[in-house]
GROMACS .gro file of C-alpha atoms in nm:
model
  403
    1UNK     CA    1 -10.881  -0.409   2.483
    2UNK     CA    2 -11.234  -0.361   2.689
    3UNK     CA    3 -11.455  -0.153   2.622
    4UNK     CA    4 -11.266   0.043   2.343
    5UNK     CA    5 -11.525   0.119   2.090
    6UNK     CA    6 -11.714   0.288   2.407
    7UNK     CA    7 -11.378   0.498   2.443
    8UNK     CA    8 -11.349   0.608   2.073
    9UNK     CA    9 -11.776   0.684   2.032
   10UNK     CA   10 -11.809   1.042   1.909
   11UNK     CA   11 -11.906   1.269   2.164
   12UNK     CA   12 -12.134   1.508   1.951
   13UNK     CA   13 -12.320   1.659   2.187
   14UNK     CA   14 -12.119   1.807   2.472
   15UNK     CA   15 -12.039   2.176   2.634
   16UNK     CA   16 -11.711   2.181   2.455
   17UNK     CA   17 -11.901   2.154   2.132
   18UNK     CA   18 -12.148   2.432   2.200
   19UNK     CA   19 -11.896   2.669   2.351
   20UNK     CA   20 -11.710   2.611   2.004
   21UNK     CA   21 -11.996   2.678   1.777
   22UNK     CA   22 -12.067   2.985   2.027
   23UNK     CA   23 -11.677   3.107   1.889
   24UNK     CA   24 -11.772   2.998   1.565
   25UNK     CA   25 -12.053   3.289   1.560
   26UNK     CA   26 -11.832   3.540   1.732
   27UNK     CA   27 -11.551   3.553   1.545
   28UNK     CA   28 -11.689   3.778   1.286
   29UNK     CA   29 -11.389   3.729   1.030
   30UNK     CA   30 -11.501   3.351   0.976
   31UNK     CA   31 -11.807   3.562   0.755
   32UNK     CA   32 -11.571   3.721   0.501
   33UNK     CA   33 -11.476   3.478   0.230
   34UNK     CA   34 -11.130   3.446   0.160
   35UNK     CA   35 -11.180   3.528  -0.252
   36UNK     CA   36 -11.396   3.847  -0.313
   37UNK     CA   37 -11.558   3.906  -0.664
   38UNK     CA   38 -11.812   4.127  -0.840
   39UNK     CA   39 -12.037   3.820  -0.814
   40UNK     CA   40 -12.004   3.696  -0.435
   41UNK     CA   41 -12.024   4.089  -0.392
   42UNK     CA   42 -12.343   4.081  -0.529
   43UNK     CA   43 -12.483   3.751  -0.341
   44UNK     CA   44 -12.367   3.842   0.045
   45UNK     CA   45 -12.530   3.978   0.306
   46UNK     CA   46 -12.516   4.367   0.409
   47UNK     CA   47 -12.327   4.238   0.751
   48UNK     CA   48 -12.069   4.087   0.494
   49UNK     CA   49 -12.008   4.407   0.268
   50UNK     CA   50 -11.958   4.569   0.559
   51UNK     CA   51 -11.734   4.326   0.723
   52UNK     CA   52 -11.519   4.293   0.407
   53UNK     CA   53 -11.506   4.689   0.455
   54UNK     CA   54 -11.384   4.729   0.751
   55UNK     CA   55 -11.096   4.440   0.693
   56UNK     CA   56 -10.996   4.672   0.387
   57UNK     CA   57 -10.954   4.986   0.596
   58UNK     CA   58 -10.782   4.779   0.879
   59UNK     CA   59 -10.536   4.632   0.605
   60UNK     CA   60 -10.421   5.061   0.559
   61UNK     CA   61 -10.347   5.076   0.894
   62UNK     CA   62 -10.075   4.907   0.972
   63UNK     CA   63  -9.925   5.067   0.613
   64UNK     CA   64  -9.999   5.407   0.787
   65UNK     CA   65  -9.852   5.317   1.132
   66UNK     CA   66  -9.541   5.162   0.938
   67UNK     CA   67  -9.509   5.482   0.800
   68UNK     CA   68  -9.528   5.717   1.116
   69UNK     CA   69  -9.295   5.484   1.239
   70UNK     CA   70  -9.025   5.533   0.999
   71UNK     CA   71  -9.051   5.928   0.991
   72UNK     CA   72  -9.041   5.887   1.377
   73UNK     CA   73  -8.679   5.748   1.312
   74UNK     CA   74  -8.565   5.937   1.060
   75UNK     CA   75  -8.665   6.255   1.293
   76UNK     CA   76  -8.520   6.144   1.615
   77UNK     CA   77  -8.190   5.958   1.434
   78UNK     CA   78  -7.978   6.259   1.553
   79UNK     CA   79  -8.182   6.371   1.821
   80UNK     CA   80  -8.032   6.427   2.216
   81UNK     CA   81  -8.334   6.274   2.401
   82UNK     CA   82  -8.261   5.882   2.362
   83UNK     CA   83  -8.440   5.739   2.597
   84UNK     CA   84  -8.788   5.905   2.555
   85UNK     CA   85  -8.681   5.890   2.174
   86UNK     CA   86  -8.696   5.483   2.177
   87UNK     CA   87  -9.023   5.483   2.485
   88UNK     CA   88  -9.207   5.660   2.190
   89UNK     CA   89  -9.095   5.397   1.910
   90UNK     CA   90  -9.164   5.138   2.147
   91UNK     CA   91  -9.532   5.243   2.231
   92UNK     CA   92  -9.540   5.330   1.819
   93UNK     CA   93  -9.434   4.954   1.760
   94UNK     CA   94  -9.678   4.811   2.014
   95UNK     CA   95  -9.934   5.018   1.840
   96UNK     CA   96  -9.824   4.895   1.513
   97UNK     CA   97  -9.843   4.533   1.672
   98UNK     CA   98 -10.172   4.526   1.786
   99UNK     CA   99 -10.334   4.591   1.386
  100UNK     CA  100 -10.021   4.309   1.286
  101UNK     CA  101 -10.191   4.073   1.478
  102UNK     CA  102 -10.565   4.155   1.340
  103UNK     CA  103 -10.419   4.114   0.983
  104UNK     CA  104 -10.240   3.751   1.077
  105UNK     CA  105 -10.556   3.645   1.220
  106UNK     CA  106 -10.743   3.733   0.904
  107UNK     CA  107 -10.480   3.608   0.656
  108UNK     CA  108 -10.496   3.228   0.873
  109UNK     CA  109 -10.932   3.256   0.871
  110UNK     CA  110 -10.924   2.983   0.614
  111UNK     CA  111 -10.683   2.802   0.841
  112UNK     CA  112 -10.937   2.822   1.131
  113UNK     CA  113 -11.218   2.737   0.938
  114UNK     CA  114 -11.034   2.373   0.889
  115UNK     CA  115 -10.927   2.393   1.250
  116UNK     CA  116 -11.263   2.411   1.365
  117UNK     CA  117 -11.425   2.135   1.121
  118UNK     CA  118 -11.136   1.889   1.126
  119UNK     CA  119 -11.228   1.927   1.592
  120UNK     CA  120 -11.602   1.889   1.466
  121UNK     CA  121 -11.493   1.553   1.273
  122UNK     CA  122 -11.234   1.433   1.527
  123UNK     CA  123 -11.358   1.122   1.779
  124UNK     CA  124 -11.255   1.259   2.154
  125UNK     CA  125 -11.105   0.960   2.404
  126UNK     CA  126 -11.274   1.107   2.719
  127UNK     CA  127 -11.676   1.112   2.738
  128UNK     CA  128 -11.693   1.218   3.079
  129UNK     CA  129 -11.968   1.506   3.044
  130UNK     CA  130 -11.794   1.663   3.405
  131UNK     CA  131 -11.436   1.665   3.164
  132UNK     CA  132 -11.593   1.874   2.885
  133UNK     CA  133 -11.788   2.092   3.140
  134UNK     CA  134 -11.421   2.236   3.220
  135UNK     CA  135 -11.335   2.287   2.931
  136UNK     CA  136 -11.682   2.513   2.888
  137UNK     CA  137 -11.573   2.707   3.263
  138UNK     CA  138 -11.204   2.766   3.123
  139UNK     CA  139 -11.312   2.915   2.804
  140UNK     CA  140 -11.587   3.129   2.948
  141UNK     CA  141 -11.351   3.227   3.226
  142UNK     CA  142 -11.054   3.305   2.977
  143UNK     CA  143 -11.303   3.497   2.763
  144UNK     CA  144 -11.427   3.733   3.023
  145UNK     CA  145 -11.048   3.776   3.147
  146UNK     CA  146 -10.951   3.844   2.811
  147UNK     CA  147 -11.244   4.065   2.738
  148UNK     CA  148 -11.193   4.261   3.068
  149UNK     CA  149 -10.813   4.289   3.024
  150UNK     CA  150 -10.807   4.445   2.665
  151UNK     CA  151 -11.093   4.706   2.798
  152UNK     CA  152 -10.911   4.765   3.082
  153UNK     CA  153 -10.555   4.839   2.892
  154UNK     CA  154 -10.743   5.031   2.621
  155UNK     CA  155 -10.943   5.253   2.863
  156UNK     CA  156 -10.612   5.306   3.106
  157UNK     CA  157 -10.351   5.368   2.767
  158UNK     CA  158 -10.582   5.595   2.605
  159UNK     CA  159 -10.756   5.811   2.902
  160UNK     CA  160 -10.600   5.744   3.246
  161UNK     CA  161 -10.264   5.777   3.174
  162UNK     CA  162 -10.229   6.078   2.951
  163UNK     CA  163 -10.446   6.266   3.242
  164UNK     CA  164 -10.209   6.174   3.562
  165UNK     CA  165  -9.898   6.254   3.362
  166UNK     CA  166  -9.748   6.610   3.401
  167UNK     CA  167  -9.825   6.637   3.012
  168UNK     CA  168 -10.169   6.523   2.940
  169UNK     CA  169 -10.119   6.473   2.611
  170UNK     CA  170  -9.831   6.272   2.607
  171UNK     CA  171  -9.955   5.985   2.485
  172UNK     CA  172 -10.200   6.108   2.252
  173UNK     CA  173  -9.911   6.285   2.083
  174UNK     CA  174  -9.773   5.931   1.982
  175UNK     CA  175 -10.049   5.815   1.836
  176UNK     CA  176 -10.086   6.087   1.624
  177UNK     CA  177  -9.736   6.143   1.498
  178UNK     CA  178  -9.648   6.303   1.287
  179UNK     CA  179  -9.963   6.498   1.305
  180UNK     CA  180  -9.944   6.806   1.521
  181UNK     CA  181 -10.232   6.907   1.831
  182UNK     CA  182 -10.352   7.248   1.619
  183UNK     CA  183 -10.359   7.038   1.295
  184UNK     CA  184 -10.747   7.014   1.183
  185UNK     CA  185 -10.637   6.611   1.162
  186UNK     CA  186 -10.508   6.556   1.513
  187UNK     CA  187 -10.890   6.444   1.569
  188UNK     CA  188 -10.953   6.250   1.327
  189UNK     CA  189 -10.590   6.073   1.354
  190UNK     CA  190 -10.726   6.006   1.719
  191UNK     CA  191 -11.055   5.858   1.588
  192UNK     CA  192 -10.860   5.677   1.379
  193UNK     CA  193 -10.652   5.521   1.632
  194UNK     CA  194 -10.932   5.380   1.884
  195UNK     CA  195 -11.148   5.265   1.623
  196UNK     CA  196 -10.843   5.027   1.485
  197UNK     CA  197 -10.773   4.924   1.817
  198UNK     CA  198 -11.167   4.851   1.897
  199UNK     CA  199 -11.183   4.647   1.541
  200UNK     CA  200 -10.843   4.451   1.635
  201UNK     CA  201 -10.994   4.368   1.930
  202UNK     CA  202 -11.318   4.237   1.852
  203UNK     CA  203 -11.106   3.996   1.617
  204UNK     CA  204 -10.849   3.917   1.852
  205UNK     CA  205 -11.066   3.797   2.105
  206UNK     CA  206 -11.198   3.483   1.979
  207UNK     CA  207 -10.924   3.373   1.867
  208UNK     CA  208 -10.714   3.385   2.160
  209UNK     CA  209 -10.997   3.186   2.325
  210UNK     CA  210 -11.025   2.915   2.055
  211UNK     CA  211 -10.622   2.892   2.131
  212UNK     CA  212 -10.670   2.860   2.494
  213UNK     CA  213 -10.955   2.620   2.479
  214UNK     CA  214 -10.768   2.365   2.224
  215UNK     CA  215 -10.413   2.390   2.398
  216UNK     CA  216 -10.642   2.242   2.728
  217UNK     CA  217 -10.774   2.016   2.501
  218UNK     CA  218 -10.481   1.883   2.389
  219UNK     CA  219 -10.298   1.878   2.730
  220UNK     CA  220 -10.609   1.634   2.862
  221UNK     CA  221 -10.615   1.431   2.548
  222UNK     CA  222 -10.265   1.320   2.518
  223UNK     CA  223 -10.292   1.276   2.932
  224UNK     CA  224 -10.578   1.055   2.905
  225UNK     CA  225 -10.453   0.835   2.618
  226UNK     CA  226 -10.150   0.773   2.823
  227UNK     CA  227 -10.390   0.671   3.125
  228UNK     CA  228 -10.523   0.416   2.871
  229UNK     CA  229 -10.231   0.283   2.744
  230UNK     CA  230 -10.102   0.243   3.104
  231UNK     CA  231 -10.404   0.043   3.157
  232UNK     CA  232 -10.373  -0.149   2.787
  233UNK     CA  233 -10.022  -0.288   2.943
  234UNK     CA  234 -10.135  -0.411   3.262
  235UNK     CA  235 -10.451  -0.605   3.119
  236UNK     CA  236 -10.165  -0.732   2.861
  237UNK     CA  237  -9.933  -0.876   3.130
  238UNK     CA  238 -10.239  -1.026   3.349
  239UNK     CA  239 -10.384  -1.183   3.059
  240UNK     CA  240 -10.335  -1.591   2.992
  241UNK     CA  241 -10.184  -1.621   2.648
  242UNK     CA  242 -10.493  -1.761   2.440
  243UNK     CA  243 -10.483  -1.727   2.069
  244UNK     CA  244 -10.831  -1.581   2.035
  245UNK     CA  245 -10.696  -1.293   2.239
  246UNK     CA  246 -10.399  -1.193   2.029
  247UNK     CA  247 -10.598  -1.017   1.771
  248UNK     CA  248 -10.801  -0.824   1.990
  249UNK     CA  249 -10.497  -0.709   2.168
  250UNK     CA  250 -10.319  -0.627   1.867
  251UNK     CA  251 -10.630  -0.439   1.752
  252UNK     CA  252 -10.659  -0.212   2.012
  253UNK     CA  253 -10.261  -0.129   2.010
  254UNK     CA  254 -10.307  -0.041   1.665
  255UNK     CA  255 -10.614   0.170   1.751
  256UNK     CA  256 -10.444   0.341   2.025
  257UNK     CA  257 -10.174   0.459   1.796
  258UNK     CA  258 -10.413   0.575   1.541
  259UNK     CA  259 -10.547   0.782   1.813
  260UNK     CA  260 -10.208   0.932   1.866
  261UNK     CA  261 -10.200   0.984   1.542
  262UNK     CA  262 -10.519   1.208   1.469
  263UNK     CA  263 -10.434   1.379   1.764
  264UNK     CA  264 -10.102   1.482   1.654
  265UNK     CA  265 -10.224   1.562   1.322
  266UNK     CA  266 -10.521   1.771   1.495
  267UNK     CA  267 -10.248   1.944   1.689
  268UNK     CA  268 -10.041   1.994   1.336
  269UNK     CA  269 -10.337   2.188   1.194
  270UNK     CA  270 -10.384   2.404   1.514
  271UNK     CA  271 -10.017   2.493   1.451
  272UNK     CA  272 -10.037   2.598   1.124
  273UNK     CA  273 -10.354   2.849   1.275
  274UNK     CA  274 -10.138   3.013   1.595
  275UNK     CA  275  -9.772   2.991   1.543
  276UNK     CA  276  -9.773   3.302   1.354
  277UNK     CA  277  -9.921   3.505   1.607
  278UNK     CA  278  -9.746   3.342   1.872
  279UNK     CA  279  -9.391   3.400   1.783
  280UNK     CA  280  -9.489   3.771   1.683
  281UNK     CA  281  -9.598   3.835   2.050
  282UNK     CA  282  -9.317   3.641   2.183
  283UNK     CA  283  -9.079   3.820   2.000
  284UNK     CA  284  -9.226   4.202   2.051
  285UNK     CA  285  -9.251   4.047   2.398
  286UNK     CA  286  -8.841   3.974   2.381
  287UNK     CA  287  -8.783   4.347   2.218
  288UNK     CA  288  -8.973   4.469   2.476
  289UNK     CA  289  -8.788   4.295   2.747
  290UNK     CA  290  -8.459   4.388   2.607
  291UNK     CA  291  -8.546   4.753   2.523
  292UNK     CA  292  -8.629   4.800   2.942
  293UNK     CA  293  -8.276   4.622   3.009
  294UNK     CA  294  -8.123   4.857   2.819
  295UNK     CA  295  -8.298   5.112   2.929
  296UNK     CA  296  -8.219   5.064   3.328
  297UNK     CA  297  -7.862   5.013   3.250
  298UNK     CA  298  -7.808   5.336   3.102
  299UNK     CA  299  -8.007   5.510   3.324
  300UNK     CA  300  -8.271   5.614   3.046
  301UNK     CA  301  -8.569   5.565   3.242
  302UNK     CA  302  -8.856   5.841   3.281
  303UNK     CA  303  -9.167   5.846   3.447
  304UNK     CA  304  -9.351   5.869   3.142
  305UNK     CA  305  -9.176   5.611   2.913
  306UNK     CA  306  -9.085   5.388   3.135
  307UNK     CA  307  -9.484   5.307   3.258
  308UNK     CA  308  -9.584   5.306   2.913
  309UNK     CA  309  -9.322   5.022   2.851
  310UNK     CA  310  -9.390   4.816   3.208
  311UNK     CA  311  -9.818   4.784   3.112
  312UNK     CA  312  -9.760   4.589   2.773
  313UNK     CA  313  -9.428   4.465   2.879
  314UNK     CA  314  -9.633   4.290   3.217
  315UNK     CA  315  -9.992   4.170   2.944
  316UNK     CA  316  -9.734   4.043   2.720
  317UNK     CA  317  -9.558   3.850   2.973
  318UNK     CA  318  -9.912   3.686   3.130
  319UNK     CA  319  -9.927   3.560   2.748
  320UNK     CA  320  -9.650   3.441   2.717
  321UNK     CA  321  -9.541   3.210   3.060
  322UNK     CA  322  -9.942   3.046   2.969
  323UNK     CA  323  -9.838   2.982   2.654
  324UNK     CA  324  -9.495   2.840   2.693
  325UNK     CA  325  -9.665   2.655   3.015
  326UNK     CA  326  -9.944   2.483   2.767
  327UNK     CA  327  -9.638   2.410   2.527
  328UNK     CA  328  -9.431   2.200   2.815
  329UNK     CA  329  -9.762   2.029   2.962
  330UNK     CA  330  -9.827   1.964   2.593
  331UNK     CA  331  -9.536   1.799   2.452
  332UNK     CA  332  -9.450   1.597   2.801
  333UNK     CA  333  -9.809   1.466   2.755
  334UNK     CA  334  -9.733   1.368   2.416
  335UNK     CA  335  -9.388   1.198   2.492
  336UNK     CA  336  -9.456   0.988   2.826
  337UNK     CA  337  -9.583   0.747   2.595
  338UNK     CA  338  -9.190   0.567   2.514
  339UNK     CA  339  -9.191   0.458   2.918
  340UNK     CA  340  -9.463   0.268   2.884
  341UNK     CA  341  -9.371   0.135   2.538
  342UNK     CA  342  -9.063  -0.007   2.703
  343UNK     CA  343  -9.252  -0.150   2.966
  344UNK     CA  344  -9.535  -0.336   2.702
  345UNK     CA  345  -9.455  -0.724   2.629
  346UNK     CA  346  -9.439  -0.796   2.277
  347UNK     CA  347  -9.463  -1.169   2.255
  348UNK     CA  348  -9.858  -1.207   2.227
  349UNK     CA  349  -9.877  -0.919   1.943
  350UNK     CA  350  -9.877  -0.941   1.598
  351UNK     CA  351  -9.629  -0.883   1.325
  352UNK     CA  352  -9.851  -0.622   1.203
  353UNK     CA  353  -9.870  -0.455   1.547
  354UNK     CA  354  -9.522  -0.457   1.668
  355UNK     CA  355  -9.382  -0.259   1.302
  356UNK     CA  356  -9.670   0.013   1.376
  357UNK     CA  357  -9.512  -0.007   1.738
  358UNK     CA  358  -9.188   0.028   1.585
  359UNK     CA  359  -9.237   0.345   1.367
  360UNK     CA  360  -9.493   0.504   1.659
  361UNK     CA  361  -9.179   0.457   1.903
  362UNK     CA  362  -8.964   0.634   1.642
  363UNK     CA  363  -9.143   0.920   1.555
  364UNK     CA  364  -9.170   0.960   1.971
  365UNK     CA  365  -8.821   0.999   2.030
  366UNK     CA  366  -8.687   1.154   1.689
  367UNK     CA  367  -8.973   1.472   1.699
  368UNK     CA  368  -9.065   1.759   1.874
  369UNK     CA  369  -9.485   1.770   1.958
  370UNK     CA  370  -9.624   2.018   2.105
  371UNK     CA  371  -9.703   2.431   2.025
  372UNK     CA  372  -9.466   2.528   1.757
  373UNK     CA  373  -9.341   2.923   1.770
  374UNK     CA  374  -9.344   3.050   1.382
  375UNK     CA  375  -9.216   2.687   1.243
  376UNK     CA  376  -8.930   2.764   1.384
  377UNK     CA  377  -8.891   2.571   1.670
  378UNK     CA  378  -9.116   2.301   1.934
  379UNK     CA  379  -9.193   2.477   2.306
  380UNK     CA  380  -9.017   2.249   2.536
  381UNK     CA  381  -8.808   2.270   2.835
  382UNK     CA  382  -8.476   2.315   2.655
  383UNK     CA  383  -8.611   2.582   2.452
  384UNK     CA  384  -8.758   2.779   2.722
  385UNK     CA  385  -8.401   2.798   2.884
  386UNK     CA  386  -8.298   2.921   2.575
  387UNK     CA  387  -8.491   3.200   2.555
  388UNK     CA  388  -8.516   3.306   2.972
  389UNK     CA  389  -8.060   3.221   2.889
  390UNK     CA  390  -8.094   3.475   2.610
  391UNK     CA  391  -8.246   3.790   2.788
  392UNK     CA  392  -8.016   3.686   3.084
  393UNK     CA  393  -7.749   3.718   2.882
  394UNK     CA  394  -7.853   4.025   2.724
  395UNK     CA  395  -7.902   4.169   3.036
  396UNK     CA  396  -7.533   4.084   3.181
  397UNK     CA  397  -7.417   4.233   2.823
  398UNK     CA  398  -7.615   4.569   2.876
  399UNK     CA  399  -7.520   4.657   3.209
  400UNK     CA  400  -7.129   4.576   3.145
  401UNK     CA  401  -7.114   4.800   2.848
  402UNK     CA  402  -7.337   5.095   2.978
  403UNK     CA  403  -7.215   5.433   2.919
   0.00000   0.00000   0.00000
């Protein structure tokens, strides 16, 4: 195959590279170690004791928010007011979500620590400088949306809202149940509550970046490899049948699926670092969804609960449809290999080349690639049906049993 050891040269120094070392120094929780002693104590930085701090409080918080949660439920079991009963658990669970999240992304740093070295190691296909400039734009772009967004919701949840409502304090009430507004700890319960969400952000951030960045990558990748070996099979069937070319065909057949290979295996690792927090906000997205379905059916909507259920419901939502978007560009990239596979002419490869064509065809068409949700199951078009079938369904249920 031409010019194939120009296609597989490391690109070392490109935009895509510096915008990753850029995430590299912003996501602070890549500075706490994962073991913590009485020795490393004593050799780390000040910024590093005071890191590992802060993780310890923010590992309290969602123990505290699990248990204002389960008071809330235990006061409101018998209680008349149902449908601003289960607004307030809902904003208590998103609440309770937003710390869950900081904590996965802490317990997975080690996980993103390999991400990030095994991309550092990894030879890209495409050198084209224009190619890793977009990736540089996107991430920027999805950074300052992101950054924006989460200021946005956290300046309109905790200030804007509870000042338009009839009750000002509405909100603020929920955050700092069970404590009451003349209780000397309604303060610092607020205090509390912002400076958690401020922390979970800061974390948060980079890492949804570094997710958005490598699902692009991936997309292009697999896209680009297929370009190549769309243009491996057409050399192959123009070429005259000379023995010296055999091997060099068969070489870079055998390269190609190599490539495939790494990639997949790069894209295994970046599983193991997201699927967690994926599938959480999928599935408070899915409660969430559920929860207003129910909620419209049995006419328990207010003015009050039901805005405070529409803002997450609608962020949630713009995560989600780019997410299972990325996972169906993702795993059709990675499966329109098998056309062109049946379409390659096998009499001028090797033996060696056409049983590693063999097993790469197999493990095309009996597996799932592409963004896995929780190790539970591959994003793909099937399973997207599933899930828009399932709050369908749940819908149609809801409304025929109403009361």
């Amino acid at each position: 195959m031409e010019n194939t050891s120009l296609l597989l040269k490391a690109v070392k120094e490109t935009s895509l590279n510096e915008y990753i070392q850029k995430l590299k120094h912003v996501a602070i929780v890549r500075y706490v170690p994962s073991k913590f002693n009485l020795e490393i104590w004593k050799n780390s930085t000040l910024k590093t004791r005071m890191l590992y701090l802060c993780l310890l409080g923010l590992y309290l918080v969602p123990l505290i928010d699990n248990f204002r949660i389960a008071w809330f439920i235990v006061e409101h079991l018998l209680s008349n007011d149902g449908g601003d009963a289960l607004a307030k658990f809902l904003v208590m669970f998103i609440k309770l979500f937003s710390t869950t999240t900081a904590l996965i992304i802490i317990w997975k740093r080690d996980d993103i620590n390999h991400l990030l070295q095994e991309y550092e190691d990894y030879v890209p296909l495409h050198q084209d400088e224009r190619f890793m400039e977009k990736y540089y734009k996107f991430g920027m772009r999805y950074l300052k949306s992101n950054v924006c967004l989460n200021f946005l919701s956290c300046f309109v949840f905790q200030l804007i809202f509870p000042v338009v409502f009839q009750d000002p304090l509405y909100l603020l009430d929920i955050l700092t149940f069970p404590v009451l507004r003349d209780s000397n700890l309604y303060l610092l319960m607020l205090i509390i509550s912002f400076l958690s969400s401020i922390f979970s952000l800061f974390i948060y951030l980079p890492y949804i970046a570094i997710e958005g960045i490598f699902e692009s990558f991936f997309i292009d990748e697999y896209n680009y490899l297929s370009e190549i070996f769309r243009n491996f099979i057409h050399q192959q069937g123009n070429r005259k049948h000379m023995l010296e070319e055999h091997a060099n065909r068969s070489e870079g057949l055998i390269e190609l699926i190599n490539q495939h290979a790494k990639l997949c295996r790069l894209l295994n690792i970046a599983n193991k670092v997201f699927q967690f927090l994926t599938a959480v906000i999928l599935f408070l997205h899915m409660i969430n969804l559920c929860a207003i379905a129910y909620e419209l059916s049995n006419n328990l909507v207010t003015a009050k609960s039901y805005t405070f259920q529409i803002a997450p419901a609608a962020m949630s939502a713009t995560f989600c449809v780019c997410r299972l978007y990325s996972g169906i560009k993702i795993n059709d990239s990675a499966h329109q290999l098998v056309d062109h596979i049946y379409a390659m002419p096998l009499h001028d490869l090797s033996h060696e080349a056409i049983i590693k064509l063999s097993f790469f065809l197999h493990r095309l068409t009996s597996e799932q690639i592409g963004i896995s949700i929780g190790g539970c199951f591959v994003i793909n078009p099937a399973s997207v049906l599933t899930l828009i079938g399932s709050i369908i369904t749940y819908s149609i249920v809801a409304y025929q049993t109403r009361s």
